[in-house]
Short mmCIF file of C-alpha atoms in Angstrom, two decimals:
data_model
loop_
_atom_site.label_atom_id
_atom_site.label_comp_id
_atom_site.label_asym_id
_atom_site.label_seq_id
_atom_site.Cartn_x
_atom_site.Cartn_y
_atom_site.Cartn_z
CA MET A 1 -7.10 -34.54 21.44
CA LYS A 2 -8.79 -31.50 20.28
CA LYS A 3 -7.21 -28.48 19.96
CA LEU A 4 -8.87 -25.74 22.19
CA LYS A 5 -10.64 -22.93 20.79
CA MET A 6 -8.40 -19.31 21.55
CA VAL A 7 -9.83 -16.41 20.69
CA ILE A 8 -7.91 -12.61 20.33
CA GLY A 9 -7.56 -10.74 24.38
CA ILE A 10 -8.89 -7.80 25.55
CA GLU A 11 -5.54 -6.17 25.16
CA GLY A 12 -4.78 -7.95 21.88
CA GLN A 13 -3.16 -11.63 23.93
CA ASN A 14 -3.34 -13.80 20.00
CA LEU A 15 -2.94 -11.34 17.93
CA ILE A 16 0.40 -10.18 15.52
CA PHE A 17 0.77 -6.99 13.57
CA LEU A 18 3.65 -6.84 10.59
CA ILE A 19 4.34 -3.66 9.24
CA SER A 20 6.98 -2.79 7.17
CA GLN A 21 8.00 0.07 4.79
CA PRO A 22 5.27 -1.01 1.64
CA ARG A 23 7.40 -2.31 -1.15
CA ALA A 24 9.53 -4.20 2.01
CA GLY A 25 8.48 -7.77 1.40
CA SER A 26 5.17 -7.88 3.71
CA THR A 27 3.95 -10.21 0.87
CA MET A 28 5.98 -12.79 1.56
CA THR A 29 6.90 -12.55 4.93
CA GLN A 30 2.83 -12.64 5.76
CA ARG A 31 2.48 -16.04 3.47
CA ILE A 32 5.20 -17.98 5.29
CA LEU A 33 3.87 -17.36 8.88
CA ALA A 34 -0.29 -17.60 7.25
CA SER A 35 1.29 -21.65 6.47
CA HIS A 36 2.09 -22.21 10.29
CA PRO A 37 -1.55 -24.24 11.02
CA ASP A 38 -1.67 -21.85 14.15
CA ILE A 39 -1.66 -18.91 12.22
CA HIS A 40 -4.63 -17.04 10.04
CA SER A 41 -4.37 -13.99 8.04
CA VAL A 42 -6.31 -12.57 5.26
CA SER A 43 -5.81 -9.84 2.89
CA GLU A 44 -3.82 -6.36 4.59
CA PRO A 45 -7.04 -5.24 6.52
CA TRP A 46 -6.59 -1.71 7.51
CA LEU A 47 -8.73 -1.63 10.03
CA MET A 48 -6.94 0.34 12.54
CA LEU A 49 -5.81 3.52 10.82
CA HIS A 50 -9.76 5.09 10.48
CA PRO A 51 -10.66 4.62 14.59
CA LEU A 52 -6.90 5.36 15.51
CA TYR A 53 -6.91 8.70 12.71
CA ALA A 54 -9.87 9.36 14.37
CA MET A 55 -8.22 11.54 17.86
CA ARG A 56 -5.24 13.45 15.88
CA SER A 57 -5.35 16.42 14.63
CA GLN A 58 -3.34 16.16 11.70
CA GLY A 59 -2.55 13.91 8.48
CA TYR A 60 -6.49 13.07 6.70
CA GLU A 61 -9.26 15.18 4.88
CA ALA A 62 -13.22 13.91 5.33
CA GLU A 63 -16.15 15.86 3.89
CA TYR A 64 -17.56 16.84 7.09
CA HIS A 65 -14.86 18.25 8.75
CA ALA A 66 -12.20 16.09 10.31
CA TRP A 67 -10.40 18.09 12.72
CA GLU A 68 -14.01 19.18 14.38
CA ALA A 69 -15.32 15.89 14.51
CA ARG A 70 -12.10 15.36 16.96
CA THR A 71 -12.18 18.51 18.95
CA ALA A 72 -16.40 17.43 19.02
CA LEU A 73 -14.85 13.61 20.21
CA LYS A 74 -12.59 14.80 22.32
CA GLY A 75 -15.21 17.22 24.49
CA PHE A 76 -17.71 14.23 24.46
CA PHE A 77 -15.23 11.79 25.97
CA GLU A 78 -14.70 14.12 28.70
CA GLU A 79 -17.98 14.68 29.59
CA VAL A 80 -18.37 11.35 30.02
CA SER A 81 -15.49 9.66 31.37
CA SER A 82 -12.99 12.68 31.92
CA ASP A 83 -10.70 10.59 30.28
CA GLU A 84 -9.71 10.26 27.11
CA ASP A 85 -8.36 6.94 26.88
CA ALA A 86 -12.04 5.67 27.42
CA TYR A 87 -12.02 6.21 23.14
CA PHE A 88 -9.55 3.76 22.93
CA VAL A 89 -11.21 0.84 24.94
CA GLY A 90 -14.02 0.97 22.50
CA VAL A 91 -12.35 1.12 19.92
CA ARG A 92 -10.10 -2.38 21.32
CA LYS A 93 -13.94 -4.02 21.67
CA MET A 94 -14.79 -3.02 18.41
CA CYS A 95 -11.34 -3.79 16.58
CA GLY A 96 -10.75 -7.23 19.10
CA HIS A 97 -14.67 -7.68 17.72
CA PHE A 98 -13.50 -8.04 14.20
CA TYR A 99 -10.35 -9.67 14.41
CA ASN A 100 -11.84 -12.66 16.25
CA CYS A 101 -15.10 -12.96 13.79
CA ALA A 102 -11.41 -13.64 10.99
CA LEU A 103 -10.02 -16.06 13.21
CA ASN A 104 -13.58 -18.25 14.09
CA SER A 105 -13.70 -18.91 10.42
CA SER A 106 -10.67 -20.53 10.24
CA ASN A 107 -10.33 -22.34 13.47
CA LYS A 108 -6.83 -21.23 13.89
CA SER A 109 -5.42 -18.99 17.67
CA TYR A 110 -3.10 -16.25 15.78
CA PHE A 111 -4.45 -13.83 13.56
CA LEU A 112 -1.82 -12.09 11.53
CA ASP A 113 -2.73 -8.08 9.91
CA LYS A 114 0.19 -7.45 7.75
CA THR A 115 -1.00 -3.33 6.81
CA PRO A 116 2.36 -1.26 6.48
CA ARG A 117 1.07 2.21 6.82
CA TYR A 118 0.49 0.82 10.15
CA TYR A 119 3.80 2.63 11.08
CA HIS A 120 1.82 6.26 11.21
CA ILE A 121 -0.23 4.80 14.19
CA ILE A 122 2.30 2.21 16.12
CA PRO A 123 1.67 4.32 18.95
CA GLU A 124 -1.64 4.31 19.86
CA LEU A 125 -1.59 0.44 18.52
CA TYR A 126 0.39 -0.24 21.01
CA LYS A 127 -1.84 1.97 23.59
CA THR A 128 -5.37 -0.01 22.14
CA PHE A 129 -3.62 -3.64 21.77
CA PRO A 130 -0.46 -3.52 24.70
CA GLN A 131 -0.84 -7.70 24.83
CA ALA A 132 0.35 -7.65 20.69
CA SER A 133 3.08 -8.92 19.14
CA PHE A 134 4.90 -5.91 17.22
CA ILE A 135 7.01 -7.61 13.77
CA ILE A 136 8.89 -4.84 12.27
CA LEU A 137 10.09 -5.28 9.26
CA PHE A 138 12.68 -3.95 7.25
CA ARG A 139 14.47 -4.20 3.73
CA ASN A 140 17.35 -2.29 1.89
CA PRO A 141 15.85 1.24 1.35
CA LEU A 142 17.06 1.48 -2.04
CA SER A 143 15.64 -1.55 -2.51
CA VAL A 144 12.75 -0.06 -1.44
CA ALA A 145 12.76 2.81 -3.45
CA CYS A 146 14.07 1.75 -6.54
CA SER A 147 10.83 -1.39 -6.75
CA ILE A 148 8.36 1.78 -5.40
CA PHE A 149 9.28 3.92 -8.14
CA ARG A 150 9.40 0.87 -10.80
CA THR A 151 6.22 -0.27 -10.09
CA TRP A 152 4.03 2.08 -8.69
CA GLY A 153 5.53 5.40 -10.11
CA LYS A 154 6.20 3.54 -13.38
CA GLU A 155 9.35 5.21 -13.32
CA GLU A 156 7.72 8.87 -13.27
CA TRP A 157 9.29 11.39 -11.25
CA PHE A 158 6.08 12.82 -9.68
CA ASN A 159 4.11 9.47 -9.18
CA LEU A 160 7.12 9.38 -6.15
CA ASP A 161 5.35 12.28 -4.47
CA LEU A 162 2.15 9.54 -4.00
CA TYR A 163 4.66 8.22 -1.89
CA LYS A 164 6.57 10.17 -0.14
CA GLU A 165 5.15 9.11 3.20
CA ASP A 166 6.39 5.69 2.86
CA LEU A 167 9.67 6.31 2.16
CA THR A 168 10.25 9.29 4.14
CA LEU A 169 8.44 8.94 7.11
CA ALA A 170 8.33 5.21 7.56
CA PRO A 171 11.69 4.43 8.47
CA ALA A 172 12.42 6.72 11.02
CA LYS A 173 8.66 5.38 12.42
CA LEU A 174 9.44 2.67 12.35
CA LEU A 175 12.50 3.23 14.46
CA ASP A 176 10.28 5.30 16.89
CA GLY A 177 8.54 2.22 17.08
CA ILE A 178 10.16 -0.35 18.03
CA LYS A 179 11.97 1.86 20.71
CA GLN A 180 8.29 2.05 21.89
CA LEU A 181 7.54 -1.57 21.55
CA GLU A 182 10.27 -3.09 23.10
CA LYS A 183 9.80 -6.51 24.14
CA THR A 184 6.25 -6.43 22.30
CA CYS A 185 8.53 -5.82 18.46
CA LEU A 186 11.01 -8.29 16.89
CA THR A 187 13.13 -7.12 14.37
CA ILE A 188 13.77 -8.87 10.86
CA ARG A 189 15.46 -7.58 8.00
CA TYR A 190 13.99 -9.12 4.83
CA GLU A 191 17.94 -10.05 3.04
CA ASP A 192 18.46 -12.71 6.30
CA LEU A 193 14.86 -14.33 5.32
CA LEU A 194 16.06 -14.45 1.88
CA ALA A 195 19.23 -15.77 2.76
CA ASN A 196 18.51 -17.89 6.00
CA SER A 197 15.36 -18.72 5.76
CA GLU A 198 15.14 -21.02 7.86
CA SER A 199 16.57 -19.52 11.61
CA GLU A 200 14.77 -16.44 10.48
CA ILE A 201 11.80 -17.58 10.52
CA ARG A 202 12.18 -19.88 13.27
CA ARG A 203 13.50 -16.78 15.41
CA VAL A 204 10.01 -15.59 14.31
CA CYS A 205 8.06 -18.47 16.14
CA ASN A 206 9.97 -18.72 19.01
CA PHE A 207 9.40 -14.94 19.76
CA LEU A 208 5.49 -15.23 18.65
CA GLY A 209 5.52 -18.57 21.05
CA VAL A 210 4.71 -21.49 17.88
CA GLN A 211 6.45 -24.42 16.95
CA PHE A 212 8.69 -23.73 14.40
CA SER A 213 7.43 -26.04 11.08
CA VAL A 214 9.61 -26.48 8.21
CA LYS A 215 6.74 -27.07 5.90
CA MET A 216 6.18 -23.35 6.48
CA LEU A 217 9.55 -22.23 4.03
CA GLU A 218 6.69 -24.21 1.59
CA TYR A 219 4.56 -20.38 1.28
CA GLY A 220 3.59 -21.25 -2.10
CA ALA A 221 2.33 -25.24 -1.59
CA CYS A 222 0.50 -24.55 0.99
CA ASN A 223 -2.88 -23.44 -0.75
CA LEU A 224 -3.57 -19.91 0.73
CA PRO A 225 -5.40 -17.59 -0.93
CA ARG A 226 -5.01 -15.26 -3.63
CA TRP A 227 -4.88 -11.54 -2.25
CA GLN A 228 -6.06 -8.24 -3.33
CA TYR A 229 -3.42 -6.18 -1.65
CA GLY A 230 -0.09 -6.11 -1.32
CA ASP A 231 2.56 -7.82 -4.14
CA GLN A 232 0.54 -9.07 -7.17
CA GLU A 233 3.33 -10.46 -9.15
CA LEU A 234 6.64 -11.68 -7.99
CA VAL A 235 5.14 -13.70 -4.44
CA TYR A 236 3.41 -15.65 -6.44
CA GLN A 237 5.41 -16.93 -9.22
CA LYS A 238 7.81 -17.88 -6.06
CA VAL A 239 7.11 -20.85 -3.28
CA ARG A 240 10.29 -20.81 -1.06
CA PRO A 241 12.00 -16.94 -0.72
CA ASP A 242 14.56 -17.04 -3.28
CA PRO A 243 18.39 -15.93 -2.45
CA GLY A 244 18.33 -14.67 -5.84
CA ASN A 245 16.26 -11.66 -5.74
CA LEU A 246 18.64 -10.11 -3.18
CA GLU A 247 20.77 -7.61 -5.52
CA LYS A 248 17.84 -7.55 -7.91
CA TRP A 249 18.29 -3.76 -7.64
CA ILE A 250 21.11 -3.14 -8.32
CA LEU A 251 20.17 -4.32 -11.81
CA PHE A 252 17.36 -1.82 -12.09
CA ILE A 253 19.90 0.78 -10.99
CA LYS A 254 21.50 0.70 -14.49
CA SER A 255 18.74 3.17 -15.55
CA PRO A 256 19.86 6.79 -14.92
CA HIS A 257 16.71 7.72 -13.80
CA ILE A 258 16.53 4.74 -11.35
CA TRP A 259 20.17 5.37 -10.16
CA GLN A 260 19.25 9.14 -9.82
CA VAL A 261 15.53 8.38 -7.13
CA ALA A 262 18.19 5.40 -5.55
CA ASN A 263 21.13 8.34 -4.85
CA ASP A 264 19.10 10.87 -3.46
CA TYR A 265 17.26 8.48 -1.30
CA LEU A 266 20.31 7.65 0.55
CA GLU A 267 21.25 10.79 0.79
CA PHE A 268 18.16 12.24 2.42
CA LEU A 269 17.67 9.90 4.72
CA GLY A 270 22.41 10.20 6.02
CA HIS A 271 24.31 7.95 7.81
CA GLU A 272 22.45 7.39 11.21
CA ILE A 273 18.85 6.27 9.56
CA VAL A 274 20.58 3.92 7.39
CA TYR A 275 22.35 2.42 10.57
CA GLN A 276 19.64 2.10 12.77
CA MET A 277 17.79 0.39 10.16
CA GLY A 278 20.65 -2.35 9.73
CA TYR A 279 22.06 -1.35 6.88
CA SER A 280 25.83 0.07 6.13
CA TYR A 281 25.77 3.79 3.99
CA ARG A 282 29.04 3.10 3.48
CA GLU A 283 28.17 -0.27 1.63
CA LEU A 284 24.52 1.45 0.01
CA ARG A 285 27.46 4.17 -1.15
CA LYS A 286 29.87 1.90 -3.18
CA THR A 287 27.44 0.57 -4.77
CA LEU A 288 25.52 3.66 -5.87
CA ASP A 289 29.08 4.99 -7.62
CA ALA A 290 30.28 1.42 -8.94
CA ASN A 291 27.01 1.82 -10.90
CA ARG A 292 27.11 4.58 -11.71
CA PRO A 293 25.15 4.66 -15.19
CA GLN A 294 27.14 6.51 -17.68
CA GLU A 295 24.81 8.38 -19.42
CA LEU A 296 24.75 10.68 -15.61
CA ASP A 297 28.10 12.77 -16.80
CA VAL A 298 26.38 13.16 -20.17
CA ALA A 299 22.93 14.45 -19.43
CA LYS A 300 21.33 16.43 -16.82
CA ILE A 301 19.14 14.47 -14.76
CA SER A 302 16.21 16.30 -12.20
CA GLN A 303 16.73 15.28 -9.01
CA VAL A 304 13.48 13.67 -6.73
CA GLU A 305 12.41 18.09 -5.90
CA TRP A 306 10.47 17.49 -2.97
CA LEU A 307 12.95 15.71 -1.20
CA LYS A 308 15.11 19.21 -1.26
CA ARG A 309 12.90 21.03 -0.07
CA LYS A 310 10.00 21.36 2.41
CA PRO A 311 6.81 21.23 2.47
CA ASP A 312 5.73 24.83 3.33
CA GLN A 313 8.04 25.49 0.31
CA TYR A 314 5.01 24.24 -2.40
CA GLN A 315 3.75 26.96 -2.53
CA GLU A 316 6.74 28.85 -4.16
CA VAL A 317 7.41 26.66 -6.87
CA HIS A 318 5.05 27.33 -9.67
CA LYS A 319 6.71 26.18 -13.08
CA THR A 320 7.57 22.18 -12.86
CA SER A 321 4.97 19.54 -13.72
CA LEU A 322 5.70 17.58 -10.13
CA SER A 323 4.99 21.00 -7.97
CA TYR A 324 1.76 21.59 -10.28
CA THR A 325 1.18 18.08 -9.07
CA VAL A 326 1.55 18.74 -5.85
CA ILE A 327 -0.66 21.23 -5.89
CA ALA A 328 -4.12 19.20 -7.88
CA LYS A 329 -3.82 16.94 -5.35
CA LYS A 330 -3.74 19.58 -2.32
CA ASN A 331 -6.63 21.20 -3.87
CA GLU A 332 -8.14 17.90 -4.91
CA ARG A 333 -7.67 16.85 -0.78
CA GLU A 334 -9.70 19.59 0.54
CA GLY A 335 -12.12 19.64 -2.18
CA LYS A 336 -11.33 22.47 -4.15
CA LEU A 337 -11.75 20.11 -7.25
CA VAL A 338 -12.18 22.90 -10.28
CA GLU A 339 -8.72 24.42 -8.56
CA SER A 340 -7.93 20.83 -9.08
CA ALA A 341 -8.58 20.40 -12.14
CA ILE A 342 -6.77 23.26 -13.69
CA ALA A 343 -3.12 22.35 -11.22
CA TYR A 344 -3.40 18.85 -13.03
CA ARG A 345 -4.26 20.63 -16.95
CA GLN A 346 -0.40 23.43 -16.68
CA ALA A 347 0.91 19.71 -15.33
CA ILE A 348 -0.54 17.87 -18.41
CA LYS A 349 0.66 21.67 -20.45
CA LEU A 350 4.26 20.97 -18.75
CA ASN A 351 4.68 17.39 -19.60
CA SER A 352 2.62 16.19 -21.75
CA LYS A 353 4.46 12.37 -21.50
CA SER A 354 2.48 11.84 -17.98
CA ALA A 355 -0.56 9.24 -18.58
CA TRP A 356 -0.85 9.27 -14.43
CA SER A 357 -1.31 12.44 -15.22
CA TYR A 358 -4.54 12.40 -17.13
CA HIS A 359 -5.74 9.09 -15.43
CA SER A 360 -5.25 11.90 -11.83
CA LEU A 361 -7.35 14.17 -14.13
CA GLY A 362 -10.00 12.14 -14.98
CA LYS A 363 -10.04 11.17 -10.98
CA VAL A 364 -10.84 14.65 -10.98
CA LEU A 365 -13.17 15.55 -13.83
CA ALA A 366 -15.53 13.18 -12.80
CA LYS A 367 -16.10 14.20 -8.52
CA LEU A 368 -17.32 17.16 -11.09
CA GLN A 369 -19.58 15.11 -13.03
CA ARG A 370 -17.86 16.50 -15.82
CA TRP A 371 -18.15 13.03 -18.02
CA ASP A 372 -17.14 13.71 -21.85
CA GLU A 373 -14.05 15.39 -20.16
CA MET A 374 -13.44 12.70 -18.04
CA ILE A 375 -13.62 9.91 -21.14
CA ALA A 376 -10.80 11.58 -23.17
CA SER A 377 -8.81 12.58 -20.12
CA TYR A 378 -8.78 8.86 -19.47
CA GLN A 379 -8.26 7.91 -23.21
CA GLU A 380 -4.87 9.79 -23.27
CA ALA A 381 -3.96 8.42 -20.04
CA ILE A 382 -4.30 5.15 -22.37
CA LYS A 383 -2.92 6.22 -25.40
CA LEU A 384 0.41 7.00 -23.27
CA ASN A 385 -0.13 3.81 -21.40
CA PRO A 386 -1.50 1.04 -23.05
CA ASN A 387 -0.29 -1.80 -21.13
CA SER A 388 -2.47 -1.09 -17.65
CA ALA A 389 -5.84 -2.82 -16.61
CA SER A 390 -6.25 0.24 -14.44
CA PHE A 391 -6.62 2.26 -16.78
CA TYR A 392 -8.66 0.81 -19.42
CA TYR A 393 -11.15 -0.10 -15.92
CA ALA A 394 -11.26 3.96 -14.49
CA LEU A 395 -12.66 4.19 -18.48
CA ALA A 396 -15.31 1.83 -17.62
CA GLN A 397 -16.63 2.47 -15.21
CA ALA A 398 -16.38 6.44 -16.92
CA PHE A 399 -18.80 4.64 -19.58
CA ILE A 400 -20.57 3.49 -17.19
CA GLN A 401 -21.59 7.06 -16.06
CA GLN A 402 -22.48 7.83 -19.36
CA GLY A 403 -24.87 4.56 -19.56
CA ASN A 404 -23.02 3.27 -22.64
CA LEU A 405 -22.82 -0.32 -21.10
CA ASP A 406 -21.48 -1.67 -24.48
CA GLU A 407 -18.08 0.39 -24.39
CA ALA A 408 -18.12 0.01 -20.33
CA ILE A 409 -17.92 -4.11 -21.36
CA ALA A 410 -14.66 -3.36 -24.42
CA ASN A 411 -12.72 -1.67 -21.75
CA TYR A 412 -13.02 -3.91 -18.11
CA SER A 413 -12.10 -6.96 -21.41
CA LYS A 414 -9.10 -4.63 -21.61
CA ALA A 415 -8.72 -4.20 -18.40
CA ILE A 416 -8.52 -8.29 -17.76
CA GLU A 417 -7.20 -9.45 -20.88
CA ILE A 418 -3.58 -7.44 -19.51
CA LYS A 419 -4.34 -8.01 -15.99
CA PRO A 420 -5.54 -11.79 -15.73
CA ASN A 421 -6.08 -11.54 -11.82
CA PHE A 422 -7.90 -8.70 -11.77
CA SER A 423 -11.07 -10.17 -9.76
CA ILE A 424 -12.60 -6.69 -8.97
CA GLY A 425 -12.84 -6.16 -13.42
CA TYR A 426 -14.58 -9.70 -13.51
CA ASN A 427 -16.61 -8.15 -10.74
CA SER A 428 -17.59 -5.32 -12.69
CA LEU A 429 -17.61 -6.91 -16.48
CA GLY A 430 -20.62 -9.82 -14.11
CA GLU A 431 -22.40 -6.37 -13.04
CA SER A 432 -22.44 -4.94 -16.44
CA PHE A 433 -23.58 -7.80 -18.51
CA ALA A 434 -26.34 -8.37 -15.64
CA LYS A 435 -27.54 -5.10 -16.38
CA LYS A 436 -27.71 -6.05 -19.96
CA GLY A 437 -29.75 -9.27 -18.72
CA LYS A 438 -27.40 -11.40 -19.87
CA LEU A 439 -27.67 -13.09 -16.19
CA ALA A 440 -25.42 -16.21 -17.76
CA GLU A 441 -22.43 -14.22 -18.47
CA ALA A 442 -22.84 -12.30 -15.47
CA ALA A 443 -22.71 -15.36 -13.20
CA SER A 444 -19.70 -16.85 -15.18
CA PHE A 445 -17.67 -13.65 -14.69
CA PHE A 446 -18.99 -13.50 -10.75
CA LEU A 447 -17.45 -16.19 -9.86
CA LYS A 448 -13.98 -15.78 -11.92
CA ALA A 449 -13.82 -13.12 -9.16
CA VAL A 450 -15.21 -15.56 -6.27
CA GLU A 451 -12.17 -17.61 -7.47
CA LEU A 452 -9.25 -15.54 -7.81
CA ASN A 453 -10.44 -13.36 -4.31
CA SER A 454 -13.10 -15.45 -1.67
CA GLY A 455 -13.26 -12.15 0.03
CA SER A 456 -14.51 -10.32 -2.15
CA TYR A 457 -17.96 -10.58 -0.62
CA LYS A 458 -19.48 -7.84 -3.29
CA ALA A 459 -18.80 -10.57 -5.65
CA ARG A 460 -20.27 -13.87 -3.88
CA GLY A 461 -23.03 -11.18 -3.16
CA ASN A 462 -23.42 -10.92 -7.31
CA LEU A 463 -23.08 -14.60 -7.62
CA ALA A 464 -26.07 -15.05 -5.02
CA GLU A 465 -27.98 -12.97 -6.52
CA VAL A 466 -27.65 -14.19 -9.95
CA HIS A 467 -28.18 -17.69 -9.31
CA GLN A 468 -31.40 -16.49 -7.13
CA ILE A 469 -32.66 -14.64 -10.34
#
């Protein structure tokens, strides 16, 4: 009997949102659910953030003055319909169309959008798609903090400021979202998924109204594509949920700096938030105390500064590398690029061992089109961290701006040597060879980019164009 084809309903029927803090195990959860024969998913779409932020009064920057655009947009809808809800009706139709486009290519019945930072827009998501199913995923917050600090923060204090909202805002926003979503929401914990995989995924399937299959747990055997966003390492090394990862974070807090991050974060969250997330403050406190590194008794470790001060205090603190970095990023968001570059240089002066400060300075210099200085800044970042594919890729992009294809190719090649699954790097390398007229080499790199990320329209387009030539 032929399966009846289903679509995303006008109010979000057959649409699933998976929302969490970043680094909370959402990629593993997504791959398990996407292994179901009726559920389709792609790499994090981030589809709903732009249209829903358009009606917000803060939290975004744009060259065209976003706050003024919002005022004009509200005025327009008041003029044409006397109802601001008309905007959400339009977003519903537009994004529902895109979700259906994704679903149509799969011949499946449900579409799963896993975008962790939707925690910012849960009320608007619910208003737009009130019949969608929402899955809120929690993970031990100290495990999340350790993972962010190690993987994204590169164990640099000031880098944590880049993920401040993921740590300080996400838990409370997720908890508030659960209250609003009520029966349309299911809460799960990463630890339960690892320890009791079958019962937890069966519970998720019951919530979604789909039949559970034990094959879902063997997500590594389902030939899903490698996604561009989310966990790029551990989830692809495993074939099913591994309980061995439950207490891995405890090994990391043997490092004084990581212990300090976990300690400060636990104190920041407090008893109530931790309890509502489904964890025991007392047990986490006991684990930290039992694993306190001895070095902390004889060495002073800086505290996570932005956890200790209010936003309006940023301008009052000018004597640390972190505070200058905060000022630099604020100036960059406001388009004050010269001031941003000056602040980054002050941050580097106070902490010359921070590779990411040089990298961030390079990005600002690129916007200022100061190519020689930009290249020098990226080269300093690489000296400090020669194992970062991102740094080599940025340097290659800088040489592209100068028209130096040979240096660009050398640095793109180094980037993919460090990160063999770097699909964007392969595509850029192909573009560089194409500019040199070496089409055979270009085609091979475009093909590799497509193999690593079949959803890359740019790489596929480049490959088709080279073949036509």
